[in-house]
mmCIF file of C-alpha atoms in Angstrom:
data_model
loop_
_atom_site.group_PDB
_atom_site.id
_atom_site.type_symbol
_atom_site.label_atom_id
_atom_site.label_comp_id
_atom_site.label_asym_id
_atom_site.label_seq_id
_atom_site.Cartn_x
_atom_site.Cartn_y
_atom_site.Cartn_z
ATOM 1 C CA UNK W 627 64.536 -101.950 123.992
ATOM 2 C CA UNK W 628 67.241 -103.696 125.754
ATOM 3 C CA UNK W 629 70.225 -102.155 127.009
ATOM 4 C CA UNK W 630 72.526 -103.726 124.743
ATOM 5 C CA UNK W 631 70.105 -102.862 121.767
ATOM 6 C CA UNK W 632 70.461 -99.253 122.845
ATOM 7 C CA UNK W 633 74.147 -99.583 123.046
ATOM 8 C CA UNK W 634 74.339 -100.753 119.478
ATOM 9 C CA UNK W 635 72.194 -98.017 118.420
ATOM 10 C CA UNK W 636 74.327 -95.511 119.799
ATOM 11 C CA UNK W 637 77.464 -97.114 117.681
ATOM 12 C CA UNK W 638 75.403 -97.015 114.698
ATOM 13 C CA UNK W 639 74.212 -93.446 115.133
ATOM 14 C CA UNK W 640 78.076 -92.469 115.755
ATOM 15 C CA UNK W 641 79.345 -94.243 112.720
ATOM 16 C CA UNK W 642 76.449 -92.760 110.619
ATOM 17 C CA UNK W 643 77.883 -89.261 111.895
ATOM 18 C CA UNK W 644 81.159 -90.378 110.611
ATOM 19 C CA UNK W 645 79.711 -91.273 107.239
ATOM 20 C CA UNK W 646 77.678 -88.042 106.868
ATOM 21 C CA UNK W 647 80.666 -85.945 107.895
ATOM 22 C CA UNK W 648 82.799 -87.508 105.037
ATOM 23 C CA UNK W 649 85.033 -89.235 107.399
ATOM 24 C CA UNK W 650 87.305 -91.544 105.031
ATOM 25 C CA UNK W 651 90.121 -92.476 107.287
ATOM 26 C CA UNK W 652 89.969 -93.917 110.645
ATOM 27 C CA UNK W 653 93.067 -94.802 112.556
ATOM 28 C CA UNK W 654 92.563 -96.572 116.202
ATOM 29 C CA UNK W 655 93.884 -98.369 119.199
ATOM 30 C CA UNK W 656 90.830 -99.920 120.662
ATOM 31 C CA UNK W 657 89.039 -99.390 123.852
ATOM 32 C CA UNK W 658 86.662 -101.609 125.216
ATOM 33 C CA UNK W 659 84.074 -98.919 125.018
ATOM 34 C CA UNK W 660 84.861 -98.420 121.490
ATOM 35 C CA UNK W 661 84.363 -102.442 120.338
ATOM 36 C CA UNK W 662 80.779 -101.761 118.983
ATOM 37 C CA UNK W 663 82.076 -98.643 116.866
ATOM 38 C CA UNK W 664 85.351 -100.817 115.491
ATOM 39 C CA UNK W 665 83.031 -103.667 114.567
ATOM 40 C CA UNK W 666 80.632 -101.324 112.439
ATOM 41 C CA UNK W 667 83.604 -99.469 111.074
ATOM 42 C CA UNK W 668 85.129 -103.076 109.722
ATOM 43 C CA UNK W 669 81.635 -103.511 107.835
ATOM 44 C CA UNK W 670 81.370 -100.090 106.494
ATOM 45 C CA UNK W 671 83.559 -98.614 103.394
ATOM 46 C CA UNK W 672 85.317 -96.282 105.579
ATOM 47 C CA UNK W 673 89.266 -97.123 105.542
ATOM 48 C CA UNK W 674 90.293 -98.253 108.905
ATOM 49 C CA UNK W 675 94.103 -98.291 109.833
ATOM 50 C CA UNK W 676 94.917 -100.087 113.401
ATOM 51 C CA UNK W 677 97.662 -98.744 114.648
ATOM 52 C CA UNK W 678 100.462 -99.531 117.392
ATOM 53 C CA UNK W 679 100.433 -96.444 119.249
ATOM 54 C CA UNK W 680 98.031 -93.275 118.846
ATOM 55 C CA UNK W 681 100.846 -91.115 117.682
ATOM 56 C CA UNK W 682 101.446 -93.221 114.718
ATOM 57 C CA UNK W 683 97.779 -92.301 113.645
ATOM 58 C CA UNK W 684 98.517 -88.676 114.060
ATOM 59 C CA UNK W 685 101.327 -89.275 111.305
ATOM 60 C CA UNK W 686 99.164 -91.279 109.190
ATOM 61 C CA UNK W 687 96.045 -88.975 109.236
ATOM 62 C CA UNK W 688 98.678 -85.968 108.542
ATOM 63 C CA UNK W 689 99.677 -87.711 105.407
ATOM 64 C CA UNK W 690 96.066 -88.474 104.272
ATOM 65 C CA UNK W 691 95.176 -85.023 105.052
ATOM 66 C CA UNK W 692 97.766 -83.773 102.708
ATOM 67 C CA UNK W 693 95.959 -85.452 99.959
ATOM 68 C CA UNK W 694 92.498 -84.246 101.113
ATOM 69 C CA UNK W 695 90.981 -86.879 103.250
ATOM 70 C CA UNK W 696 89.238 -86.463 106.184
ATOM 71 C CA UNK W 697 90.877 -88.412 109.025
ATOM 72 C CA UNK W 698 89.638 -89.412 112.616
ATOM 73 C CA UNK W 699 91.604 -90.863 115.222
ATOM 74 C CA UNK W 700 89.320 -93.333 117.438
ATOM 75 C CA UNK W 701 91.152 -94.025 120.871
ATOM 76 C CA UNK W 702 90.694 -93.922 124.588
ATOM 77 C CA UNK W 703 91.670 -90.683 126.184
ATOM 78 C CA UNK W 704 94.807 -92.364 127.490
ATOM 79 C CA UNK W 705 96.109 -92.441 124.172
ATOM 80 C CA UNK W 706 96.016 -88.520 124.054
ATOM 81 C CA UNK W 707 99.054 -88.496 125.883
ATOM 82 C CA UNK W 708 100.885 -90.288 123.355
ATOM 83 C CA UNK W 709 100.124 -87.947 120.701
ATOM 84 C CA UNK W 710 101.059 -84.398 121.995
ATOM 85 C CA UNK W 711 104.159 -83.670 120.133
ATOM 86 C CA UNK W 712 102.732 -84.950 116.982
ATOM 87 C CA UNK W 713 99.574 -83.045 117.141
ATOM 88 C CA UNK W 714 101.291 -79.774 118.176
ATOM 89 C CA UNK W 715 104.178 -80.112 115.991
ATOM 90 C CA UNK W 716 102.672 -81.804 112.932
ATOM 91 C CA UNK W 717 98.822 -81.482 112.797
ATOM 92 C CA UNK W 718 98.882 -78.198 114.547
ATOM 93 C CA UNK W 719 101.939 -76.465 112.997
ATOM 94 C CA UNK W 720 100.723 -77.206 109.310
ATOM 95 C CA UNK W 721 97.079 -76.545 109.931
ATOM 96 C CA UNK W 722 95.739 -79.957 109.030
ATOM 97 C CA UNK W 723 92.302 -81.259 109.884
ATOM 98 C CA UNK W 724 91.975 -83.863 112.467
ATOM 99 C CA UNK W 725 89.330 -84.946 114.677
ATOM 100 C CA UNK W 726 90.092 -87.046 117.990
ATOM 101 C CA UNK W 727 87.387 -89.223 118.819
ATOM 102 C CA UNK W 728 87.824 -90.553 122.353
ATOM 103 C CA UNK W 729 86.515 -92.809 125.127
ATOM 104 C CA UNK W 730 86.606 -90.942 128.318
ATOM 105 C CA UNK W 731 87.700 -93.159 130.953
ATOM 106 C CA UNK W 732 88.303 -92.615 134.758
ATOM 107 C CA UNK W 733 85.099 -90.957 135.696
ATOM 108 C CA UNK W 734 82.953 -91.798 138.674
ATOM 109 C CA UNK W 735 82.193 -95.318 137.992
ATOM 110 C CA UNK W 736 85.693 -96.118 136.894
ATOM 111 C CA UNK W 737 86.959 -99.668 138.489
ATOM 112 C CA UNK W 738 90.453 -99.352 137.346
ATOM 113 C CA UNK W 739 92.438 -96.853 139.238
ATOM 114 C CA UNK W 740 95.135 -96.544 136.635
ATOM 115 C CA UNK W 741 92.541 -94.787 134.329
ATOM 116 C CA UNK W 742 91.492 -92.062 137.102
ATOM 117 C CA UNK W 743 94.849 -89.566 136.479
ATOM 118 C CA UNK W 744 95.197 -89.442 132.524
ATOM 119 C CA UNK W 745 91.026 -89.116 132.609
ATOM 120 C CA UNK W 746 91.173 -85.925 134.631
ATOM 121 C CA UNK W 747 94.199 -84.711 132.879
ATOM 122 C CA UNK W 748 93.211 -85.308 129.089
ATOM 123 C CA UNK W 749 90.624 -82.380 128.663
ATOM 124 C CA UNK W 750 93.199 -80.010 130.334
ATOM 125 C CA UNK W 751 95.823 -81.221 128.098
ATOM 126 C CA UNK W 752 93.628 -80.292 124.941
ATOM 127 C CA UNK W 753 93.167 -77.103 126.563
ATOM 128 C CA UNK W 754 96.945 -76.416 126.862
ATOM 129 C CA UNK W 755 97.532 -77.557 123.029
ATOM 130 C CA UNK W 756 94.566 -74.683 122.176
ATOM 131 C CA UNK W 757 92.519 -77.792 120.949
ATOM 132 C CA UNK W 758 88.598 -77.315 121.576
ATOM 133 C CA UNK W 759 86.749 -80.239 122.923
ATOM 134 C CA UNK W 760 83.157 -81.341 123.911
ATOM 135 C CA UNK W 761 81.912 -83.940 126.075
ATOM 136 C CA UNK W 762 79.097 -86.146 124.766
ATOM 137 C CA UNK W 763 77.288 -88.121 127.524
ATOM 138 C CA UNK W 764 73.664 -88.776 125.873
ATOM 139 C CA UNK W 765 72.535 -89.311 122.737
ATOM 140 C CA UNK W 766 70.968 -85.946 122.060
ATOM 141 C CA UNK W 767 74.401 -84.565 122.387
ATOM 142 C CA UNK W 768 75.657 -86.475 118.888
ATOM 143 C CA UNK W 769 74.230 -83.284 117.210
ATOM 144 C CA UNK W 770 77.078 -81.337 118.730
ATOM 145 C CA UNK W 771 79.529 -84.349 117.659
ATOM 146 C CA UNK W 772 78.739 -83.837 114.091
ATOM 147 C CA UNK W 773 78.819 -79.919 114.142
ATOM 148 C CA UNK W 774 82.248 -80.433 115.841
ATOM 149 C CA UNK W 775 83.778 -83.063 113.254
ATOM 150 C CA UNK W 776 82.294 -80.715 110.215
ATOM 151 C CA UNK W 777 84.311 -77.715 111.884
ATOM 152 C CA UNK W 778 87.694 -79.875 111.974
ATOM 153 C CA UNK W 779 87.448 -80.486 108.376
ATOM 154 C CA UNK W 780 86.032 -76.880 107.431
ATOM 155 C CA UNK W 781 88.567 -74.984 109.198
ATOM 156 C CA UNK W 782 91.454 -77.310 108.936
ATOM 157 C CA UNK W 783 91.808 -77.741 112.530
ATOM 158 C CA UNK W 784 92.158 -80.219 115.235
ATOM 159 C CA UNK W 785 89.034 -80.969 117.096
ATOM 160 C CA UNK W 786 88.022 -83.294 119.863
ATOM 161 C CA UNK W 787 85.288 -85.192 121.494
ATOM 162 C CA UNK W 788 85.015 -87.360 124.860
ATOM 163 C CA UNK W 789 82.733 -89.777 124.647
ATOM 164 C CA UNK W 790 81.454 -90.621 128.293
ATOM 165 C CA UNK W 791 80.517 -94.070 129.539
ATOM 166 C CA UNK W 792 77.102 -93.053 130.289
ATOM 167 C CA UNK W 793 76.386 -92.625 126.595
ATOM 168 C CA UNK W 794 76.259 -96.446 126.498
ATOM 169 C CA UNK W 795 73.595 -97.723 129.046
ATOM 170 C CA UNK W 796 75.136 -101.112 129.265
ATOM 171 C CA UNK W 797 78.580 -99.664 130.344
ATOM 172 C CA UNK W 798 77.378 -96.750 132.835
ATOM 173 C CA UNK T 1459 128.067 -92.196 100.927
ATOM 174 C CA UNK T 1460 126.727 -89.514 103.313
ATOM 175 C CA UNK T 1461 123.204 -88.586 103.750
ATOM 176 C CA UNK T 1462 123.293 -85.671 101.248
ATOM 177 C CA UNK T 1463 124.414 -88.270 98.522
ATOM 178 C CA UNK T 1464 121.624 -90.595 99.394
ATOM 179 C CA UNK T 1465 118.948 -87.571 99.320
ATOM 180 C CA UNK T 1466 120.296 -86.676 95.849
ATOM 181 C CA UNK T 1467 119.690 -90.096 94.361
ATOM 182 C CA UNK T 1468 116.042 -90.135 95.791
ATOM 183 C CA UNK T 1469 115.244 -86.757 94.809
ATOM 184 C CA UNK T 1470 116.238 -87.919 91.116
ATOM 185 C CA UNK T 1471 113.004 -90.325 90.909
ATOM 186 C CA UNK T 1472 109.682 -89.049 90.601
ATOM 187 C CA UNK T 1473 107.223 -89.054 93.239
ATOM 188 C CA UNK T 1474 106.401 -87.451 96.588
ATOM 189 C CA UNK T 1475 109.252 -87.139 98.956
ATOM 190 C CA UNK T 1476 108.748 -86.928 103.042
ATOM 191 C CA UNK T 1477 111.924 -85.790 104.541
ATOM 192 C CA UNK T 1478 112.736 -86.240 108.090
ATOM 193 C CA UNK T 1479 112.848 -83.177 110.514
ATOM 194 C CA UNK T 1480 116.482 -81.415 110.602
ATOM 195 C CA UNK T 1481 119.354 -81.796 108.160
ATOM 196 C CA UNK T 1482 117.454 -84.450 106.133
ATOM 197 C CA UNK T 1483 114.714 -81.718 105.439
ATOM 198 C CA UNK T 1484 117.117 -79.095 104.796
ATOM 199 C CA UNK T 1485 119.470 -81.044 102.644
ATOM 200 C CA UNK T 1486 116.580 -82.113 100.171
ATOM 201 C CA UNK T 1487 115.549 -78.542 100.351
ATOM 202 C CA UNK T 1488 119.105 -77.477 98.988
ATOM 203 C CA UNK T 1489 119.452 -80.319 96.805
ATOM 204 C CA UNK T 1490 116.448 -79.507 95.065
ATOM 205 C CA UNK T 1491 113.378 -77.830 96.194
ATOM 206 C CA UNK T 1492 109.914 -78.979 94.722
ATOM 207 C CA UNK T 1493 106.346 -78.658 95.811
ATOM 208 C CA UNK T 1494 106.192 -82.674 95.985
ATOM 209 C CA UNK T 1495 108.622 -82.415 98.881
ATOM 210 C CA UNK T 1496 107.151 -82.166 102.597
ATOM 211 C CA UNK T 1497 109.616 -81.139 104.689
ATOM 212 C CA UNK T 1498 109.151 -81.987 108.283
ATOM 213 C CA UNK T 1499 109.668 -79.407 110.688
ATOM 214 C CA UNK T 1500 108.802 -80.985 113.959
ATOM 215 C CA UNK T 1501 107.251 -84.286 115.177
ATOM 216 C CA UNK T 1502 110.338 -86.702 115.235
ATOM 217 C CA UNK T 1503 109.692 -90.002 114.341
ATOM 218 C CA UNK T 1504 106.382 -89.396 112.343
ATOM 219 C CA UNK T 1505 108.117 -89.609 108.811
ATOM 220 C CA UNK T 1506 107.226 -93.153 108.044
ATOM 221 C CA UNK T 1507 103.646 -92.684 109.084
ATOM 222 C CA UNK T 1508 103.220 -89.461 107.094
ATOM 223 C CA UNK T 1509 104.390 -91.258 104.201
ATOM 224 C CA UNK T 1510 102.109 -94.322 105.010
ATOM 225 C CA UNK T 1511 99.173 -92.154 104.988
ATOM 226 C CA UNK T 1512 100.078 -90.520 101.747
ATOM 227 C CA UNK T 1513 100.903 -94.012 99.922
ATOM 228 C CA UNK T 1514 97.465 -95.288 101.022
ATOM 229 C CA UNK T 1515 95.531 -92.068 99.814
ATOM 230 C CA UNK T 1516 97.003 -91.525 96.310
ATOM 231 C CA UNK T 1517 98.601 -93.734 93.594
ATOM 232 C CA UNK T 1518 101.704 -92.027 93.138
ATOM 233 C CA UNK T 1519 105.248 -93.293 94.770
ATOM 234 C CA UNK T 1520 106.057 -91.907 98.080
ATOM 235 C CA UNK T 1521 109.477 -91.759 99.209
ATOM 236 C CA UNK T 1522 110.390 -91.600 102.986
ATOM 237 C CA UNK T 1523 113.587 -90.084 103.999
ATOM 238 C CA UNK T 1524 113.552 -91.398 107.530
ATOM 239 C CA UNK T 1525 116.625 -91.930 110.030
ATOM 240 C CA UNK T 1526 117.499 -94.645 112.167
ATOM 241 C CA UNK T 1527 117.268 -92.603 115.243
ATOM 242 C CA UNK T 1528 113.828 -91.201 114.039
ATOM 243 C CA UNK T 1529 112.873 -94.718 113.368
ATOM 244 C CA UNK T 1530 113.784 -96.163 116.692
ATOM 245 C CA UNK T 1531 111.303 -93.638 118.142
ATOM 246 C CA UNK T 1532 108.284 -95.220 116.272
ATOM 247 C CA UNK T 1533 109.080 -98.675 115.539
ATOM 248 C CA UNK T 1534 105.673 -100.026 115.660
ATOM 249 C CA UNK T 1535 105.242 -97.903 112.509
ATOM 250 C CA UNK T 1536 107.289 -100.782 110.785
ATOM 251 C CA UNK T 1537 104.463 -103.268 111.906
ATOM 252 C CA UNK T 1538 101.595 -101.133 110.585
ATOM 253 C CA UNK T 1539 103.501 -100.604 107.094
ATOM 254 C CA UNK T 1540 104.099 -104.182 106.827
ATOM 255 C CA UNK T 1541 100.602 -104.998 107.417
ATOM 256 C CA UNK T 1542 99.272 -102.268 105.045
ATOM 257 C CA UNK T 1543 102.055 -102.581 102.647
ATOM 258 C CA UNK T 1544 100.643 -99.917 100.120
ATOM 259 C CA UNK T 1545 102.867 -101.025 97.004
ATOM 260 C CA UNK T 1546 103.649 -97.124 96.299
ATOM 261 C CA UNK T 1547 105.717 -96.851 99.555
ATOM 262 C CA UNK T 1548 109.477 -96.683 99.791
ATOM 263 C CA UNK T 1549 111.080 -96.254 103.156
ATOM 264 C CA UNK T 1550 114.646 -95.046 102.771
ATOM 265 C CA UNK T 1551 116.501 -95.425 105.910
ATOM 266 C CA UNK T 1552 119.601 -93.246 106.408
ATOM 267 C CA UNK T 1553 121.403 -95.671 108.653
ATOM 268 C CA UNK T 1554 124.510 -93.476 110.193
ATOM 269 C CA UNK T 1555 124.161 -94.681 113.732
ATOM 270 C CA UNK T 1556 124.028 -91.328 115.169
ATOM 271 C CA UNK T 1557 121.505 -88.679 116.077
ATOM 272 C CA UNK T 1558 122.860 -86.475 113.145
ATOM 273 C CA UNK T 1559 120.914 -83.080 113.744
ATOM 274 C CA UNK T 1560 121.863 -82.569 117.492
ATOM 275 C CA UNK T 1561 125.474 -83.559 117.224
ATOM 276 C CA UNK T 1562 126.089 -87.227 116.325
ATOM 277 C CA UNK T 1563 125.132 -88.550 119.731
ATOM 278 C CA UNK T 1564 125.174 -92.404 119.207
ATOM 279 C CA UNK T 1565 121.744 -94.305 118.700
ATOM 280 C CA UNK T 1566 121.276 -97.931 119.624
ATOM 281 C CA UNK T 1567 121.993 -98.798 116.298
ATOM 282 C CA UNK T 1568 125.586 -98.147 117.264
ATOM 283 C CA UNK T 1569 125.278 -100.623 119.947
ATOM 284 C CA UNK T 1570 124.453 -103.253 117.423
ATOM 285 C CA UNK T 1571 120.591 -102.919 116.774
ATOM 286 C CA UNK T 1572 120.045 -104.101 113.465
ATOM 287 C CA UNK T 1573 117.542 -101.930 111.655
ATOM 288 C CA UNK T 1574 117.079 -104.088 108.539
ATOM 289 C CA UNK T 1575 116.466 -107.118 110.717
ATOM 290 C CA UNK T 1576 113.839 -105.323 112.650
ATOM 291 C CA UNK T 1577 112.346 -104.466 109.337
ATOM 292 C CA UNK T 1578 112.134 -107.802 108.446
ATOM 293 C CA UNK T 1579 110.941 -108.947 111.760
ATOM 294 C CA UNK T 1580 108.029 -106.663 111.510
ATOM 295 C CA UNK T 1581 107.050 -108.112 108.461
ATOM 296 C CA UNK T 1582 108.190 -106.004 105.553
ATOM 297 C CA UNK T 1583 108.953 -108.569 102.809
ATOM 298 C CA UNK T 1584 111.392 -106.384 100.697
ATOM 299 C CA UNK T 1585 114.207 -104.968 102.950
ATOM 300 C CA UNK T 1586 117.303 -104.127 100.812
ATOM 301 C CA UNK T 1587 120.598 -103.053 102.407
ATOM 302 C CA UNK T 1588 122.877 -100.896 100.330
ATOM 303 C CA UNK T 1589 126.397 -99.426 101.410
ATOM 304 C CA UNK T 1590 127.201 -97.298 98.207
ATOM 305 C CA UNK T 1591 125.659 -95.010 95.834
ATOM 306 C CA UNK T 1592 125.477 -97.585 92.748
ATOM 307 C CA UNK T 1593 123.903 -100.210 95.243
ATOM 308 C CA UNK T 1594 121.297 -97.579 96.245
ATOM 309 C CA UNK T 1595 120.723 -96.778 92.616
ATOM 310 C CA UNK T 1596 120.193 -100.231 91.897
ATOM 311 C CA UNK T 1597 117.657 -100.652 94.891
ATOM 312 C CA UNK T 1598 115.667 -97.612 93.861
ATOM 313 C CA UNK T 1599 115.174 -98.860 90.377
ATOM 314 C CA UNK T 1600 114.000 -102.233 91.447
ATOM 315 C CA UNK T 1601 111.032 -100.608 93.243
ATOM 316 C CA UNK T 1602 108.125 -100.897 91.084
ATOM 317 C CA UNK T 1603 105.200 -102.879 92.461
ATOM 318 C CA UNK T 1604 106.088 -103.545 96.190
ATOM 319 C CA UNK T 1605 106.404 -101.845 99.233
ATOM 320 C CA UNK T 1606 110.061 -101.633 99.942
ATOM 321 C CA UNK T 1607 112.440 -100.783 102.862
ATOM 322 C CA UNK T 1608 115.895 -99.592 101.769
ATOM 323 C CA UNK T 1609 118.464 -99.453 104.601
ATOM 324 C CA UNK T 1610 121.475 -97.182 103.412
ATOM 325 C CA UNK T 1611 124.419 -97.793 105.739
ATOM 326 C CA UNK T 1612 125.959 -94.185 105.520
ATOM 327 C CA UNK T 1613 128.834 -92.169 107.465
ATOM 328 C CA UNK T 1614 127.707 -89.680 109.854
ATOM 329 C CA UNK T 1615 127.960 -86.041 108.482
ATOM 330 C CA UNK T 1616 125.681 -82.920 107.767
ATOM 331 C CA UNK T 1617 125.991 -80.943 104.835
ATOM 332 C CA UNK T 1618 126.547 -77.282 105.026
ATOM 333 C CA UNK T 1619 122.979 -76.332 103.785
ATOM 334 C CA UNK T 1620 120.592 -73.339 104.595
ATOM 335 C CA UNK T 1621 117.478 -73.105 106.862
ATOM 336 C CA UNK T 1622 114.160 -73.900 105.135
ATOM 337 C CA UNK T 1623 112.792 -70.408 104.479
ATOM 338 C CA UNK T 1624 109.068 -71.844 103.861
ATOM 339 C CA UNK T 1625 106.530 -71.267 106.587
ATOM 340 C CA UNK T 1626 104.842 -74.815 107.389
ATOM 341 C CA UNK T 1627 101.493 -73.640 105.932
ATOM 342 C CA UNK T 1628 103.301 -72.778 102.563
ATOM 343 C CA UNK T 1629 104.823 -76.217 102.401
ATOM 344 C CA UNK T 1630 101.580 -77.713 103.092
ATOM 345 C CA UNK T 1631 99.579 -75.577 100.398
ATOM 346 C CA UNK T 1632 101.928 -75.943 97.595
ATOM 347 C CA UNK T 1633 102.356 -79.710 98.427
ATOM 348 C CA UNK T 1634 98.445 -80.380 98.434
ATOM 349 C CA UNK T 1635 98.083 -78.325 95.257
ATOM 350 C CA UNK T 1636 100.667 -80.481 93.772
ATOM 351 C CA UNK T 1637 98.778 -83.572 94.829
ATOM 352 C CA UNK T 1638 95.660 -82.392 93.401
ATOM 353 C CA UNK T 1639 96.889 -81.247 90.086
ATOM 354 C CA UNK T 1640 98.635 -84.763 89.465
ATOM 355 C CA UNK T 1641 95.429 -86.528 90.793
ATOM 356 C CA UNK T 1642 93.675 -84.497 87.927
ATOM 357 C CA UNK T 1643 96.090 -85.490 85.418
ATOM 358 C CA UNK T 1644 96.048 -89.310 86.544
ATOM 359 C CA UNK T 1645 92.317 -88.882 86.226
ATOM 360 C CA UNK T 1646 92.169 -87.321 82.698
ATOM 361 C CA UNK T 1647 94.360 -90.074 81.803
ATOM 362 C CA UNK T 1648 92.082 -92.413 82.823
ATOM 363 C CA UNK T 1649 94.268 -93.792 85.496
#
């Protein structure tokens, strides 16, 4: 199997997890690493709303959750910084379900220096907000992702996962 | 026309209402308190986005009581709303040119930013500007099958209204129960 095919397998696996866990609304600002997932979502039956800024996605997700939907916000970790107040004073305050699925930039092999500060801060920002998060760095970790998404909807809370670049062989 | 006059008119219509943080939510609560009201207690700027999420997820009309200051915080929302354009969404922007809940500090609107022009430029096809209650009433009754933005030119001013004595989780739970009950009614009616 080529690395490119392996990448597509990972993307497909993640979208299958979304479908199995009942995700029915995805809001997103794209990231290079998430391109494959976004393409597959576009071909799926999951409702997909591109947003101009990640915080907008938190608001749309809250409205959808108020009707019983299971929303997911797909973004780069840099977008977390754009969401902080709404996550705390909307989603968290009203105890609404939301899953934050983020590509995690700024690591060891990162070529763009601007990705480093927020990449390092993002997990601690979530800690400060009281939002549990997990790191996903290999395909076998995806079981943890599935369990975490389920718990966000079962407990009506915000949960988060950081997808590490090494998850995709072509980008590591 | 002041904000509470607009809110009173909107509350006469059947549907879900999202009320912006601060005095808009408190004024709606005092005019009439219903489970179909979602009172924002935080997250300034998110009213139009919450309304969009609601309108995309269920079929009943959704009215959003937003403000010029709050909308300026989330202008990208106009572009997303224009693209998604759910026909059951009505965005009512109380355009009073000030941050009313914090002491009437001027917004950029006071310096000439044109909210209605921004909505049109974002691609919203139906943008109605109203300056009195009669025009507002006419605009609200015209809403039926298309996503609409109403920009209500309004005098600044807050009504003397109490604090909302509901917890956030109470607001959510009764709102969700209401939505679910209405879905069942619509389902039973074969709609």
